[in-house]
Short mmCIF file of C-alpha atoms in Angstrom, two decimals:
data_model
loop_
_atom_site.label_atom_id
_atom_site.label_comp_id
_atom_site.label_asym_id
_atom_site.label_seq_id
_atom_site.Cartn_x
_atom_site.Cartn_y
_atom_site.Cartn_z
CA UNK A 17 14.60 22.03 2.01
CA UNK A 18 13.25 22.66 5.15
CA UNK A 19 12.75 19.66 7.30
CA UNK A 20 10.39 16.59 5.76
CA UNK A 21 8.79 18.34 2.53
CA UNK A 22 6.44 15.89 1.50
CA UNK A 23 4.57 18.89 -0.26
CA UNK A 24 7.44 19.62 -2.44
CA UNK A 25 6.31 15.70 -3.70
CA UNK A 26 3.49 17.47 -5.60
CA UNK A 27 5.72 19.10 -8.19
CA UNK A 28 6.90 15.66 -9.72
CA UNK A 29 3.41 16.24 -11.43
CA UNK A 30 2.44 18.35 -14.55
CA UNK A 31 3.18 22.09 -14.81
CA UNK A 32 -0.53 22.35 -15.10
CA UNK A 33 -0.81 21.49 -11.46
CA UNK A 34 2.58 22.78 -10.21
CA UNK A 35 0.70 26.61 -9.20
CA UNK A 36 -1.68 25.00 -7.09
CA UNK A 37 0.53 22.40 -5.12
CA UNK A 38 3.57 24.23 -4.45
CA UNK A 39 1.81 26.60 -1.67
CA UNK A 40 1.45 23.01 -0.21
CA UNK A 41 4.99 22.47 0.17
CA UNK A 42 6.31 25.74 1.44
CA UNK A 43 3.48 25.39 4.24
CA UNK A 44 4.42 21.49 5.03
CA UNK A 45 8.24 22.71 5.24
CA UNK A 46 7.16 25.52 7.79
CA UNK A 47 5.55 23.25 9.87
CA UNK A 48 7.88 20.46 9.79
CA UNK A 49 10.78 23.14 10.79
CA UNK A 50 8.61 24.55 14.17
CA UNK A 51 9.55 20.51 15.68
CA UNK A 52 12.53 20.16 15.09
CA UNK A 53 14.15 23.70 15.90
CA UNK A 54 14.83 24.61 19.87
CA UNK A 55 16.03 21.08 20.69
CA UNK A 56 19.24 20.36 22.35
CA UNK A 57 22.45 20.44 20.55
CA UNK A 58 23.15 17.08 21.49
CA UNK A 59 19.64 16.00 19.82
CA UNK A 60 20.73 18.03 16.87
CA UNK A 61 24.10 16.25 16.46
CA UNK A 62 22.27 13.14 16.93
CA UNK A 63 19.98 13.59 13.80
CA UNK A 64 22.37 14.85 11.23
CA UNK A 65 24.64 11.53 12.50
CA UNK A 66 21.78 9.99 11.40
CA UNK A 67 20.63 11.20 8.63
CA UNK A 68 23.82 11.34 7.01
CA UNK A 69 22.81 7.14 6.60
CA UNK A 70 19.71 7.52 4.14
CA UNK A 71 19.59 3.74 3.84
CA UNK A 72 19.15 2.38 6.97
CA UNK A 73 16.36 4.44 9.17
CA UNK A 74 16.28 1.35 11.19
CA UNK A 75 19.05 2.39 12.96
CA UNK A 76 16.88 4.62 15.39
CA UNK A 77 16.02 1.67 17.31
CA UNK A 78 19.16 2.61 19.43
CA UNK A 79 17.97 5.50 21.05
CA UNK A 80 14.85 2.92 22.63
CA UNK A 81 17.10 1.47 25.16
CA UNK A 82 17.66 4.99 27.21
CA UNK A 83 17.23 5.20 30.45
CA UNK A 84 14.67 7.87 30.02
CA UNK A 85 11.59 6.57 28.56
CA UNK A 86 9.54 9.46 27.91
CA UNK A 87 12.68 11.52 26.81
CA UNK A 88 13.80 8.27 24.15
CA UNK A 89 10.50 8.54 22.33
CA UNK A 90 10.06 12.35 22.52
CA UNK A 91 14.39 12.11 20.68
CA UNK A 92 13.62 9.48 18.55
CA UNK A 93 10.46 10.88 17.06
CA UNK A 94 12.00 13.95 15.99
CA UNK A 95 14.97 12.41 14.76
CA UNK A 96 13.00 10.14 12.25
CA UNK A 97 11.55 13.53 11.28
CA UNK A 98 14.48 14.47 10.34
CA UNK A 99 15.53 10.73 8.80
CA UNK A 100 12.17 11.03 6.67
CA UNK A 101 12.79 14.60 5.63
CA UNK A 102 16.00 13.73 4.23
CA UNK A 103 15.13 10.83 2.36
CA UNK A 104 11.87 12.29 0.65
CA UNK A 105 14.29 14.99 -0.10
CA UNK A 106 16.65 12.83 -1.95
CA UNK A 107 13.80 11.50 -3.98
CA UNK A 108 12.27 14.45 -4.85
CA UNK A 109 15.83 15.45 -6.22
CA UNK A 110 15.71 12.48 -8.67
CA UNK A 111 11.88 13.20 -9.26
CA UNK A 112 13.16 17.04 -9.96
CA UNK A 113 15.76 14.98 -12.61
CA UNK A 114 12.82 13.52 -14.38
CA UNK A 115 10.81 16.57 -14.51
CA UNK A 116 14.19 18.24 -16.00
CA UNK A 117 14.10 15.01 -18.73
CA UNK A 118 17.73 14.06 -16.97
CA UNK A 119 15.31 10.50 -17.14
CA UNK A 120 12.52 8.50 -18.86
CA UNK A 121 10.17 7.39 -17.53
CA UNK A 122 11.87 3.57 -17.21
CA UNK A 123 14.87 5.21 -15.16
CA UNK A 124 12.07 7.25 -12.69
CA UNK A 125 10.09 3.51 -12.10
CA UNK A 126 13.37 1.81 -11.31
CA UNK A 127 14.37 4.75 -9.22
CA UNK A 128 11.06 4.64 -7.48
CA UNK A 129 11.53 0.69 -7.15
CA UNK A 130 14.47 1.05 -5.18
CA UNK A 131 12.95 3.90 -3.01
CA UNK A 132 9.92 2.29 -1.90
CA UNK A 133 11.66 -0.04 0.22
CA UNK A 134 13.13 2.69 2.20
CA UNK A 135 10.26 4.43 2.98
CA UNK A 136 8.72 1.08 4.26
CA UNK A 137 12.04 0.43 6.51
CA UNK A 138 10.91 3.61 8.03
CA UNK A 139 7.70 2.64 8.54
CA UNK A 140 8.69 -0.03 10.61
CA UNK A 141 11.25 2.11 12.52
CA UNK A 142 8.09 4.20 13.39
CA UNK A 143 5.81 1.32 14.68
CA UNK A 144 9.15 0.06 16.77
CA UNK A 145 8.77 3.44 18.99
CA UNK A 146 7.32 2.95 22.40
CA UNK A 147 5.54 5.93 22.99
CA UNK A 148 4.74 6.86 27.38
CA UNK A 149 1.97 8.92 26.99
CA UNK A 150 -1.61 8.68 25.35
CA UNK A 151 -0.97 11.74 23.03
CA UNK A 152 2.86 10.41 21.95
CA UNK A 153 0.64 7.32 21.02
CA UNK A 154 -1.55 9.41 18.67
CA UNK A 155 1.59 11.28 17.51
CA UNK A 156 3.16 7.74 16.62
CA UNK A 157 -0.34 6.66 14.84
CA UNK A 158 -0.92 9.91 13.03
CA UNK A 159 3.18 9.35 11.26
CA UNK A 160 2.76 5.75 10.49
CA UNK A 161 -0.57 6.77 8.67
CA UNK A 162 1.42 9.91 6.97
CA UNK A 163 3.94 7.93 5.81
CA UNK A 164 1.56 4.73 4.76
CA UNK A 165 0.07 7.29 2.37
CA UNK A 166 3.06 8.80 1.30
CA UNK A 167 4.20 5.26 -0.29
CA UNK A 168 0.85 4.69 -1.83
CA UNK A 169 1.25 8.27 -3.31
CA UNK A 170 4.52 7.01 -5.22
CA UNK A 171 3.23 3.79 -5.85
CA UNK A 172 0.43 5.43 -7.98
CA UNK A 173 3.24 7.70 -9.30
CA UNK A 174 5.09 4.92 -10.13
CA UNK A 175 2.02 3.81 -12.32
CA UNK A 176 1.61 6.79 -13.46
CA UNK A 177 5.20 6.35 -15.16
CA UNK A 178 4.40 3.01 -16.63
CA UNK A 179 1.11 3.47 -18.28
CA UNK A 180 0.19 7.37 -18.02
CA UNK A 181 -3.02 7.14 -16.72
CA UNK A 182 -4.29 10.19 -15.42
CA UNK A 183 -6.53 8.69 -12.41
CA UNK A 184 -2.76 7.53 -11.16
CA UNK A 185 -1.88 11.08 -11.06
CA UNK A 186 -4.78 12.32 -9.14
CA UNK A 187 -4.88 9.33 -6.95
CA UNK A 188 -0.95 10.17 -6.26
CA UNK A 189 -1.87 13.87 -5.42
CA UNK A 190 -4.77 12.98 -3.16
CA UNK A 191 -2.48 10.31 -1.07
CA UNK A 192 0.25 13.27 -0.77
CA UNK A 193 -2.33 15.48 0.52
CA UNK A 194 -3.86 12.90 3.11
CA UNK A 195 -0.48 12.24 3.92
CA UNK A 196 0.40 16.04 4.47
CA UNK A 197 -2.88 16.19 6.96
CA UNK A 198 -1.82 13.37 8.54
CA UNK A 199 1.66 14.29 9.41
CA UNK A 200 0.01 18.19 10.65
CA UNK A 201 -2.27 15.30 13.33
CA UNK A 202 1.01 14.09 14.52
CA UNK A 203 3.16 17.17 14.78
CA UNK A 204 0.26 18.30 16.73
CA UNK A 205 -0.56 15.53 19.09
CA UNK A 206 3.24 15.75 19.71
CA UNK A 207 3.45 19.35 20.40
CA UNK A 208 0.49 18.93 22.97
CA UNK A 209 2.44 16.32 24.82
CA UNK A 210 5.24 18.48 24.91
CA UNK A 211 3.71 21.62 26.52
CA UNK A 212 1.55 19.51 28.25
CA UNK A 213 3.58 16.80 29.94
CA UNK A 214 0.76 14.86 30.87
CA UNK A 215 1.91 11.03 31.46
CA UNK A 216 0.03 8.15 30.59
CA UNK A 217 -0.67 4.89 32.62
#
């Protein structure tokens, strides 16, 4: 998986709608992988420190007490990237389980119980960056709102499970979608700031 695949969420669904949503996943993974490739090594080493702890994306804070204000959030943005990608990977790998019948549909809602609070953790990791410039603030808002509808998508997934309601699926689907446009807002208020350098007061 490229970097965060939220697209690749889309094929926890039906076969029926598997041709039509995995497009959506190969393009998210593209786009994810254009931010996070050309950084610094040390960046690089930094994130796969990181993400090699799935269960605590909290543990970004750190990098908000450098010296370099502008250069902290611009590090610590990508790295949560990174953090998210790898932890919507690991659930897609146990959705990918259910799809293969490896679980019921009891195992997949307790799996998805104990996911949700990790995607919220990040959440807050997000909202704890201190972004320096007025389009690193609308990169920040843009993520918090991708991943806010990434957890309502697998909340209405997780309903999905429990009563088989079809509305659940295509409320799931739309959220995963919203939350795919959202994230392509962020990744491209943050790539303005970055050619752009302009600072805000």
């Amino acid at each position: 998986m490229c970097n965060r695949q939220i697209g690749s969420s889309f094929a926890r669904f039906s076969l029926s709608r598997s041709v039509i949503i995995i497009p959506l996943s190969i393009i998210f993974c593209f786009v994810s992988f254009i931010i996070i490739t050309g950084q610094p090594q040390t960046m690089a080493g930094a994130a796969i420190s990181l993400m090699s702890n799935a269960a605590a994306p909290s543990n970004v804070a750190i990098y908000n007490n450098d010296t370099n204000v502008n250069s902290t959030f611009h590090r610590s943005y990508e790295i949560l990237i990174n953090h998210s990608r790898l932890l919507t990977q690991n659930y897609q790998s146990e959705i990918g389980k259910w799809r293969l019948k490896q679980y019921d549909n009891k195992t997949m809602m307790s799996v998805s119980d104990n996911y949700l609070p990790m995607f919220q953790k990040l959440v807050g990791a997000v909202e704890a960056l201190k972004p320096t410039t007025e389009n690193y603030i609308q990169a920040k808002e843009w993520y918090i709102k991708s991943l806010q509808s990434e957890i309502e998508s697998y909340r209405h997934f997780r309903n999905f499970l429990e009563n088989g309601t079809p509305v659940e699926d295509e409320k799931s689907a739309q959220l995963l979608s919203d939350a795919l446009r959202y994230e392509f807002n962020s990744f491209a208020a943050f790539n303005n700031q970055t050619n752009n350098q302009t600072p805000f007061v």
